[in-house]
Amino acid sequence: EVQLVESGGGLIQPGGSLRLSCAASGFSVSSAYISWVRQAPGKGLEWVSVIYSGGDTYYADSVKGRFTLSRDTSKNTLFLQMNNLRAEDTAMYYCARHYSAFLSLYSPFDSWGQGTLVAVSS
Amino acid sequence: DIQMTPSPSSLSASVGDRVTITCRASQDISNSLAWYQLKPGKAPNLLVYEAYRLEVGVPSRFSGSGSGTEFTLTISGLQPEDFATYFCQQYYGTPTFGGGTKVEIK
């Protein structure tokens, strides 16, 4: 069974850093495209970042230069390093696997985690 | 970015009702459209992709239609477990999502 479990969220002051984890099971992260998607309170979902099966990473303009996505294939886990956090980064953060049959950023998400909450506030 | 606009933002319905939710894209996205169900504290669940293809395991009372800029998710015979928020996603370009439609009990 495919499963994604996020962790690492919490309350952090503006300008601070946080590292989110996404532990995958039931498939190998090195053979999938996986994105982080966030939902701010009362707002819609926003795509944040993707890591391709080959390891390339891409980011939304809103987080470029502040967030870094990486993975540890030995642990089958992804990491989202978030630096210089702002109030507008407050959101539930989900990791989601792109539909395996597509193997593309331009695809639906066939599996999601339950999310981890990040609150940026002084 | 391609903007996705849901309609309505919320609706009230009863068990057994037929419910229709619409998503409009700001440009032609062909059939690159997915629908998800979201319940509090749970992982989002893919219902439909390619605008009309039902994901494996999704009940047949869910159906999707449309192409270009107008898309519809229909629930034929609303069940108690269907009260949730539904949102659309386009993947013609970098993924963007509609704001969601909350289906509440009348």
PDB file of C-alpha atoms in Angstrom:
ATOM      1  CA  GLU A   1       0.000   0.000   0.000  1.00  0.00           C
ATOM      2  CA  VAL A   2       1.300   3.414  -0.983  1.00  0.00           C
ATOM      3  CA  GLN A   3       1.616   5.741   1.994  1.00  0.00           C
ATOM      4  CA  LEU A   4       3.084   9.195   2.598  1.00  0.00           C
ATOM      5  CA  VAL A   5       3.575  10.547   6.124  1.00  0.00           C
ATOM      6  CA  GLU A   6       4.623  14.133   6.754  1.00  0.00           C
ATOM      7  CA  SER A   7       6.244  15.401   9.933  1.00  0.00           C
ATOM      8  CA  GLY A   8       8.259  18.330  11.228  1.00  0.00           C
ATOM      9  CA  GLY A   9       5.674  21.081  11.319  1.00  0.00           C
ATOM     10  CA  GLY A  10       5.263  23.461  14.214  1.00  0.00           C
ATOM     11  CA  LEU A  11       5.228  27.058  15.394  1.00  0.00           C
ATOM     12  CA  ILE A  12       8.187  29.128  14.252  1.00  0.00           C
ATOM     13  CA  GLN A  13       9.044  32.816  14.384  1.00  0.00           C
ATOM     14  CA  PRO A  14       9.352  34.895  11.215  1.00  0.00           C
ATOM     15  CA  GLY A  15      12.820  34.534   9.757  1.00  0.00           C
ATOM     16  CA  GLY A  16      13.238  31.099  11.278  1.00  0.00           C
ATOM     17  CA  SER A  17      13.864  27.720   9.662  1.00  0.00           C
ATOM     18  CA  LEU A  18      12.064  24.408   9.687  1.00  0.00           C
ATOM     19  CA  ARG A  19      12.643  21.071   7.994  1.00  0.00           C
ATOM     20  CA  LEU A  20       9.678  18.980   6.953  1.00  0.00           C
ATOM     21  CA  SER A  21       9.945  15.266   6.248  1.00  0.00           C
ATOM     22  CA  CYS A  22       7.841  13.046   4.021  1.00  0.00           C
ATOM     23  CA  ALA A  23       8.339   9.341   4.649  1.00  0.00           C
ATOM     24  CA  ALA A  24       7.176   7.141   1.802  1.00  0.00           C
ATOM     25  CA  SER A  25       6.260   3.470   1.836  1.00  0.00           C
ATOM     26  CA  GLY A  26       4.922   1.097  -0.763  1.00  0.00           C
ATOM     27  CA  PHE A  27       7.068   2.573  -3.513  1.00  0.00           C
ATOM     28  CA  SER A  28      10.536   4.017  -4.063  1.00  0.00           C
ATOM     29  CA  VAL A  29      10.952   7.801  -3.970  1.00  0.00           C
ATOM     30  CA  SER A  30      13.735   7.467  -6.548  1.00  0.00           C
ATOM     31  CA  SER A  31      11.237   6.201  -9.126  1.00  0.00           C
ATOM     32  CA  ALA A  32       8.540   8.820  -8.563  1.00  0.00           C
ATOM     33  CA  TYR A  33       7.818  12.496  -9.016  1.00  0.00           C
ATOM     34  CA  ILE A  34       6.791  13.936  -5.647  1.00  0.00           C
ATOM     35  CA  SER A  35       5.582  17.443  -4.865  1.00  0.00           C
ATOM     36  CA  TRP A  36       4.882  19.521  -1.796  1.00  0.00           C
ATOM     37  CA  VAL A  37       1.548  21.315  -1.862  1.00  0.00           C
ATOM     38  CA  ARG A  38       0.322  23.710   0.832  1.00  0.00           C
ATOM     39  CA  GLN A  39      -2.985  25.166   1.942  1.00  0.00           C
ATOM     40  CA  ALA A  40      -3.028  28.386   3.901  1.00  0.00           C
ATOM     41  CA  PRO A  41      -5.927  28.901   6.324  1.00  0.00           C
ATOM     42  CA  GLY A  42      -9.087  29.743   4.417  1.00  0.00           C
ATOM     43  CA  LYS A  43      -7.335  29.560   1.051  1.00  0.00           C
ATOM     44  CA  GLY A  44      -6.942  27.127  -1.793  1.00  0.00           C
ATOM     45  CA  LEU A  45      -4.132  24.694  -2.418  1.00  0.00           C
ATOM     46  CA  GLU A  46      -0.824  25.965  -3.785  1.00  0.00           C
ATOM     47  CA  TRP A  47       1.878  23.886  -5.453  1.00  0.00           C
ATOM     48  CA  VAL A  48       5.235  24.540  -3.755  1.00  0.00           C
ATOM     49  CA  SER A  49       7.950  22.286  -5.115  1.00  0.00           C
ATOM     50  CA  VAL A  50       8.655  19.034  -6.975  1.00  0.00           C
ATOM     51  CA  ILE A  51      11.473  16.523  -7.114  1.00  0.00           C
ATOM     52  CA  TYR A  52      11.740  14.388 -10.216  1.00  0.00           C
ATOM     53  CA  SER A  53      12.719  10.741 -10.175  1.00  0.00           C
ATOM     54  CA  GLY A  54      16.117  11.776 -11.542  1.00  0.00           C
ATOM     55  CA  GLY A  55      16.591  14.225  -8.678  1.00  0.00           C
ATOM     56  CA  ASP A  56      15.907  17.555 -10.408  1.00  0.00           C
ATOM     57  CA  THR A  57      13.963  20.015  -8.290  1.00  0.00           C
ATOM     58  CA  TYR A  58      11.709  22.960  -9.140  1.00  0.00           C
ATOM     59  CA  TYR A  59      10.025  25.585  -7.000  1.00  0.00           C
ATOM     60  CA  ALA A  60       7.154  28.034  -7.027  1.00  0.00           C
ATOM     61  CA  ASP A  61       8.303  31.648  -7.312  1.00  0.00           C
ATOM     62  CA  SER A  62       6.877  32.331  -3.833  1.00  0.00           C
ATOM     63  CA  VAL A  63       9.441  30.020  -2.185  1.00  0.00           C
ATOM     64  CA  LYS A  64      12.349  30.043  -4.644  1.00  0.00           C
ATOM     65  CA  GLY A  65      15.620  30.809  -2.892  1.00  0.00           C
ATOM     66  CA  ARG A  66      14.164  30.055   0.548  1.00  0.00           C
ATOM     67  CA  PHE A  67      12.989  26.414   0.295  1.00  0.00           C
ATOM     68  CA  THR A  68      15.116  23.425  -0.700  1.00  0.00           C
ATOM     69  CA  LEU A  69      13.739  19.993  -1.548  1.00  0.00           C
ATOM     70  CA  SER A  70      15.938  16.930  -1.187  1.00  0.00           C
ATOM     71  CA  ARG A  71      15.624  13.213  -0.594  1.00  0.00           C
ATOM     72  CA  ASP A  72      17.394  10.335   1.133  1.00  0.00           C
ATOM     73  CA  THR A  73      16.773   7.249  -0.957  1.00  0.00           C
ATOM     74  CA  SER A  74      18.197   4.966   1.756  1.00  0.00           C
ATOM     75  CA  LYS A  75      15.424   6.173   4.076  1.00  0.00           C
ATOM     76  CA  ASN A  76      12.867   6.558   1.260  1.00  0.00           C
ATOM     77  CA  THR A  77      12.192  10.019   2.638  1.00  0.00           C
ATOM     78  CA  LEU A  78      11.927  13.536   1.245  1.00  0.00           C
ATOM     79  CA  PHE A  79      12.939  16.693   3.092  1.00  0.00           C
ATOM     80  CA  LEU A  80      11.722  20.251   2.594  1.00  0.00           C
ATOM     81  CA  GLN A  81      14.142  22.706   4.177  1.00  0.00           C
ATOM     82  CA  MET A  82      12.347  26.005   4.731  1.00  0.00           C
ATOM     83  CA  ASN A  83      14.446  29.059   5.558  1.00  0.00           C
ATOM     84  CA  ASN A  84      13.616  32.714   6.156  1.00  0.00           C
ATOM     85  CA  LEU A  85      10.017  31.808   6.907  1.00  0.00           C
ATOM     86  CA  ARG A  86       7.313  34.437   6.543  1.00  0.00           C
ATOM     87  CA  ALA A  87       3.808  34.760   7.959  1.00  0.00           C
ATOM     88  CA  GLU A  88       2.422  33.950   4.520  1.00  0.00           C
ATOM     89  CA  ASP A  89       4.132  30.528   4.674  1.00  0.00           C
ATOM     90  CA  THR A  90       1.665  29.520   7.395  1.00  0.00           C
ATOM     91  CA  ALA A  91      -0.185  26.529   5.982  1.00  0.00           C
ATOM     92  CA  MET A  92      -0.837  22.821   6.062  1.00  0.00           C
ATOM     93  CA  TYR A  93       1.918  21.217   4.015  1.00  0.00           C
ATOM     94  CA  TYR A  94       1.196  18.023   2.089  1.00  0.00           C
ATOM     95  CA  CYS A  95       3.516  15.798   0.131  1.00  0.00           C
ATOM     96  CA  ALA A  96       1.869  14.169  -2.842  1.00  0.00           C
ATOM     97  CA  ARG A  97       2.979  11.657  -5.436  1.00  0.00           C
ATOM     98  CA  HIS A  98       2.386  12.459  -9.082  1.00  0.00           C
ATOM     99  CA  TYR A  99       0.382   9.784 -10.869  1.00  0.00           C
ATOM    100  CA  SER A 100       2.840   7.028 -11.580  1.00  0.00           C
ATOM    101  CA  ALA A 101       1.566   6.391 -15.104  1.00  0.00           C
ATOM    102  CA  PHE A 102       2.339   9.999 -16.096  1.00  0.00           C
ATOM    103  CA  LEU A 103       5.830  10.472 -14.563  1.00  0.00           C
ATOM    104  CA  SER A 104       5.518  14.198 -15.118  1.00  0.00           C
ATOM    105  CA  LEU A 105       5.036  17.429 -13.202  1.00  0.00           C
ATOM    106  CA  TYR A 106       2.009  17.895 -15.447  1.00  0.00           C
ATOM    107  CA  SER A 107      -0.093  15.187 -13.887  1.00  0.00           C
ATOM    108  CA  PRO A 108      -2.636  14.539 -11.133  1.00  0.00           C
ATOM    109  CA  PHE A 109      -1.628  13.346  -7.684  1.00  0.00           C
ATOM    110  CA  ASP A 110      -2.562   9.754  -6.920  1.00  0.00           C
ATOM    111  CA  SER A 111      -1.426   9.667  -3.283  1.00  0.00           C
ATOM    112  CA  TRP A 112      -1.224  12.312  -0.585  1.00  0.00           C
ATOM    113  CA  GLY A 113      -0.140  12.446   3.025  1.00  0.00           C
ATOM    114  CA  GLN A 114      -2.330  13.835   5.773  1.00  0.00           C
ATOM    115  CA  GLY A 115      -0.226  16.963   6.063  1.00  0.00           C
ATOM    116  CA  THR A 116       1.842  18.743   8.689  1.00  0.00           C
ATOM    117  CA  LEU A 117       0.952  22.193   9.971  1.00  0.00           C
ATOM    118  CA  VAL A 118       3.406  25.079   9.854  1.00  0.00           C
ATOM    119  CA  ALA A 119       2.576  28.282  11.710  1.00  0.00           C
ATOM    120  CA  VAL A 120       4.838  31.297  11.325  1.00  0.00           C
ATOM    121  CA  SER A 121       4.150  33.864  13.995  1.00  0.00           C
ATOM    122  CA  SER A 122       5.903  35.966  16.589  1.00  0.00           C
TER     123      SER A 122
ATOM    124  CA  ASP B   1      -0.439  30.703 -14.005  1.00  0.00           C
ATOM    125  CA  ILE B   2      -3.720  29.086 -14.990  1.00  0.00           C
ATOM    126  CA  GLN B   3      -6.479  30.143 -12.604  1.00  0.00           C
ATOM    127  CA  MET B   4      -9.158  27.663 -11.562  1.00  0.00           C
ATOM    128  CA  THR B   5     -12.505  29.022 -10.343  1.00  0.00           C
ATOM    129  CA  PRO B   6     -14.942  26.712  -8.574  1.00  0.00           C
ATOM    130  CA  SER B   7     -18.685  27.154  -8.419  1.00  0.00           C
ATOM    131  CA  PRO B   8     -20.353  27.243  -6.021  1.00  0.00           C
ATOM    132  CA  SER B   9     -17.995  27.787  -3.081  1.00  0.00           C
ATOM    133  CA  SER B  10     -20.394  25.835  -0.890  1.00  0.00           C
ATOM    134  CA  LEU B  11     -23.717  24.059  -1.130  1.00  0.00           C
ATOM    135  CA  SER B  12     -26.187  22.313   1.127  1.00  0.00           C
ATOM    136  CA  ALA B  13     -27.679  19.011   0.052  1.00  0.00           C
ATOM    137  CA  SER B  14     -29.465  15.967   1.401  1.00  0.00           C
ATOM    138  CA  VAL B  15     -28.586  12.292   1.262  1.00  0.00           C
ATOM    139  CA  GLY B  16     -29.727  10.948  -2.089  1.00  0.00           C
ATOM    140  CA  ASP B  17     -29.458  14.281  -3.903  1.00  0.00           C
ATOM    141  CA  ARG B  18     -27.672  14.732  -7.210  1.00  0.00           C
ATOM    142  CA  VAL B  19     -24.928  17.308  -6.748  1.00  0.00           C
ATOM    143  CA  THR B  20     -23.043  19.150  -9.481  1.00  0.00           C
ATOM    144  CA  ILE B  21     -19.857  21.130  -8.925  1.00  0.00           C
ATOM    145  CA  THR B  22     -18.184  23.195 -11.623  1.00  0.00           C
ATOM    146  CA  CYS B  23     -14.631  24.383 -12.203  1.00  0.00           C
ATOM    147  CA  ARG B  24     -13.701  26.948 -14.818  1.00  0.00           C
ATOM    148  CA  ALA B  25     -10.160  27.372 -16.152  1.00  0.00           C
ATOM    149  CA  SER B  26      -8.759  30.743 -17.192  1.00  0.00           C
ATOM    150  CA  GLN B  27      -7.525  29.208 -20.444  1.00  0.00           C
ATOM    151  CA  ASP B  28      -7.988  26.056 -22.488  1.00  0.00           C
ATOM    152  CA  ILE B  29      -6.528  23.112 -20.558  1.00  0.00           C
ATOM    153  CA  SER B  30      -7.847  20.360 -22.855  1.00  0.00           C
ATOM    154  CA  ASN B  31      -8.815  17.517 -20.481  1.00  0.00           C
ATOM    155  CA  SER B  32      -5.949  17.976 -18.002  1.00  0.00           C
ATOM    156  CA  LEU B  33      -8.228  18.195 -14.990  1.00  0.00           C
ATOM    157  CA  ALA B  34      -8.485  16.217 -11.768  1.00  0.00           C
ATOM    158  CA  TRP B  35     -10.986  16.244  -8.915  1.00  0.00           C
ATOM    159  CA  TYR B  36     -10.206  15.476  -5.268  1.00  0.00           C
ATOM    160  CA  GLN B  37     -12.160  14.979  -2.063  1.00  0.00           C
ATOM    161  CA  LEU B  38     -10.814  16.471   1.141  1.00  0.00           C
ATOM    162  CA  LYS B  39     -12.013  15.707   4.650  1.00  0.00           C
ATOM    163  CA  PRO B  40     -10.608  17.321   7.835  1.00  0.00           C
ATOM    164  CA  GLY B  41      -7.572  15.495   9.169  1.00  0.00           C
ATOM    165  CA  LYS B  42      -7.393  13.132   6.201  1.00  0.00           C
ATOM    166  CA  ALA B  43      -5.291  12.946   3.082  1.00  0.00           C
ATOM    167  CA  PRO B  44      -6.885  14.334  -0.075  1.00  0.00           C
ATOM    168  CA  ASN B  45      -8.342  11.584  -2.250  1.00  0.00           C
ATOM    169  CA  LEU B  46      -8.120  11.524  -6.053  1.00  0.00           C
ATOM    170  CA  LEU B  47     -11.560  10.908  -7.553  1.00  0.00           C
ATOM    171  CA  VAL B  48     -11.299  11.737 -11.258  1.00  0.00           C
ATOM    172  CA  TYR B  49      -8.459  12.543 -13.668  1.00  0.00           C
ATOM    173  CA  GLU B  50      -8.277  13.362 -17.375  1.00  0.00           C
ATOM    174  CA  ALA B  51     -11.567  15.162 -16.661  1.00  0.00           C
ATOM    175  CA  TYR B  52     -13.626  11.988 -16.777  1.00  0.00           C
ATOM    176  CA  ARG B  53     -11.539   8.932 -15.800  1.00  0.00           C
ATOM    177  CA  LEU B  54     -12.619   7.494 -12.457  1.00  0.00           C
ATOM    178  CA  GLU B  55      -9.715   6.543 -10.205  1.00  0.00           C
ATOM    179  CA  VAL B  56      -9.617   2.898  -9.161  1.00  0.00           C
ATOM    180  CA  GLY B  57     -11.747   2.270  -6.096  1.00  0.00           C
ATOM    181  CA  VAL B  58     -13.862   5.417  -6.404  1.00  0.00           C
ATOM    182  CA  PRO B  59     -17.615   4.713  -6.302  1.00  0.00           C
ATOM    183  CA  SER B  60     -19.433   4.981  -9.620  1.00  0.00           C
ATOM    184  CA  ARG B  61     -21.789   7.645  -8.247  1.00  0.00           C
ATOM    185  CA  PHE B  62     -18.938  10.071  -8.925  1.00  0.00           C
ATOM    186  CA  SER B  63     -18.461  11.217 -12.500  1.00  0.00           C
ATOM    187  CA  GLY B  64     -16.560  13.955 -14.280  1.00  0.00           C
ATOM    188  CA  SER B  65     -17.120  15.724 -17.573  1.00  0.00           C
ATOM    189  CA  GLY B  66     -15.979  18.684 -19.611  1.00  0.00           C
ATOM    190  CA  SER B  67     -13.034  19.863 -21.642  1.00  0.00           C
ATOM    191  CA  GLY B  68     -11.383  23.122 -22.570  1.00  0.00           C
ATOM    192  CA  THR B  69     -12.356  25.569 -19.838  1.00  0.00           C
ATOM    193  CA  GLU B  70     -15.520  24.149 -18.228  1.00  0.00           C
ATOM    194  CA  PHE B  71     -15.541  21.028 -16.077  1.00  0.00           C
ATOM    195  CA  THR B  72     -18.097  19.326 -13.875  1.00  0.00           C
ATOM    196  CA  LEU B  73     -18.018  16.813 -11.046  1.00  0.00           C
ATOM    197  CA  THR B  74     -21.341  15.087 -10.422  1.00  0.00           C
ATOM    198  CA  ILE B  75     -22.297  12.983  -7.427  1.00  0.00           C
ATOM    199  CA  SER B  76     -25.388  10.945  -8.287  1.00  0.00           C
ATOM    200  CA  GLY B  77     -27.048   9.967  -5.052  1.00  0.00           C
ATOM    201  CA  LEU B  78     -25.171  11.747  -2.274  1.00  0.00           C
ATOM    202  CA  GLN B  79     -24.102   9.459   0.573  1.00  0.00           C
ATOM    203  CA  PRO B  80     -23.340  10.474   4.193  1.00  0.00           C
ATOM    204  CA  GLU B  81     -19.619   9.910   3.613  1.00  0.00           C
ATOM    205  CA  ASP B  82     -19.654  12.351   0.693  1.00  0.00           C
ATOM    206  CA  PHE B  83     -20.045  15.446   2.838  1.00  0.00           C
ATOM    207  CA  ALA B  84     -16.633  16.995   2.315  1.00  0.00           C
ATOM    208  CA  THR B  85     -14.786  19.632   0.330  1.00  0.00           C
ATOM    209  CA  TYR B  86     -14.117  18.994  -3.354  1.00  0.00           C
ATOM    210  CA  PHE B  87     -11.468  20.758  -5.346  1.00  0.00           C
ATOM    211  CA  CYS B  88     -10.212  20.664  -8.889  1.00  0.00           C
ATOM    212  CA  GLN B  89      -6.640  20.750 -10.188  1.00  0.00           C
ATOM    213  CA  GLN B  90      -5.358  21.532 -13.654  1.00  0.00           C
ATOM    214  CA  TYR B  91      -2.131  19.952 -14.837  1.00  0.00           C
ATOM    215  CA  TYR B  92      -1.953  21.395 -18.318  1.00  0.00           C
ATOM    216  CA  GLY B  93       0.634  23.772 -16.873  1.00  0.00           C
ATOM    217  CA  THR B  94       2.328  23.934 -13.493  1.00  0.00           C
ATOM    218  CA  PRO B  95      -0.351  22.507 -11.196  1.00  0.00           C
ATOM    219  CA  THR B  96      -2.893  24.946  -9.829  1.00  0.00           C
ATOM    220  CA  PHE B  97      -5.999  24.264  -7.823  1.00  0.00           C
ATOM    221  CA  GLY B  98      -9.470  25.666  -7.471  1.00  0.00           C
ATOM    222  CA  GLY B  99     -10.496  27.059  -4.110  1.00  0.00           C
ATOM    223  CA  GLY B 100     -12.813  24.160  -3.351  1.00  0.00           C
ATOM    224  CA  THR B 101     -16.522  23.537  -2.926  1.00  0.00           C
ATOM    225  CA  LYS B 102     -17.767  22.530   0.513  1.00  0.00           C
ATOM    226  CA  VAL B 103     -20.712  20.117   0.421  1.00  0.00           C
ATOM    227  CA  GLU B 104     -22.669  20.387   3.639  1.00  0.00           C
ATOM    228  CA  ILE B 105     -25.677  18.589   5.045  1.00  0.00           C
ATOM    229  CA  LYS B 106     -28.977  20.396   4.492  1.00  0.00           C
TER     230      LYS B 106
END
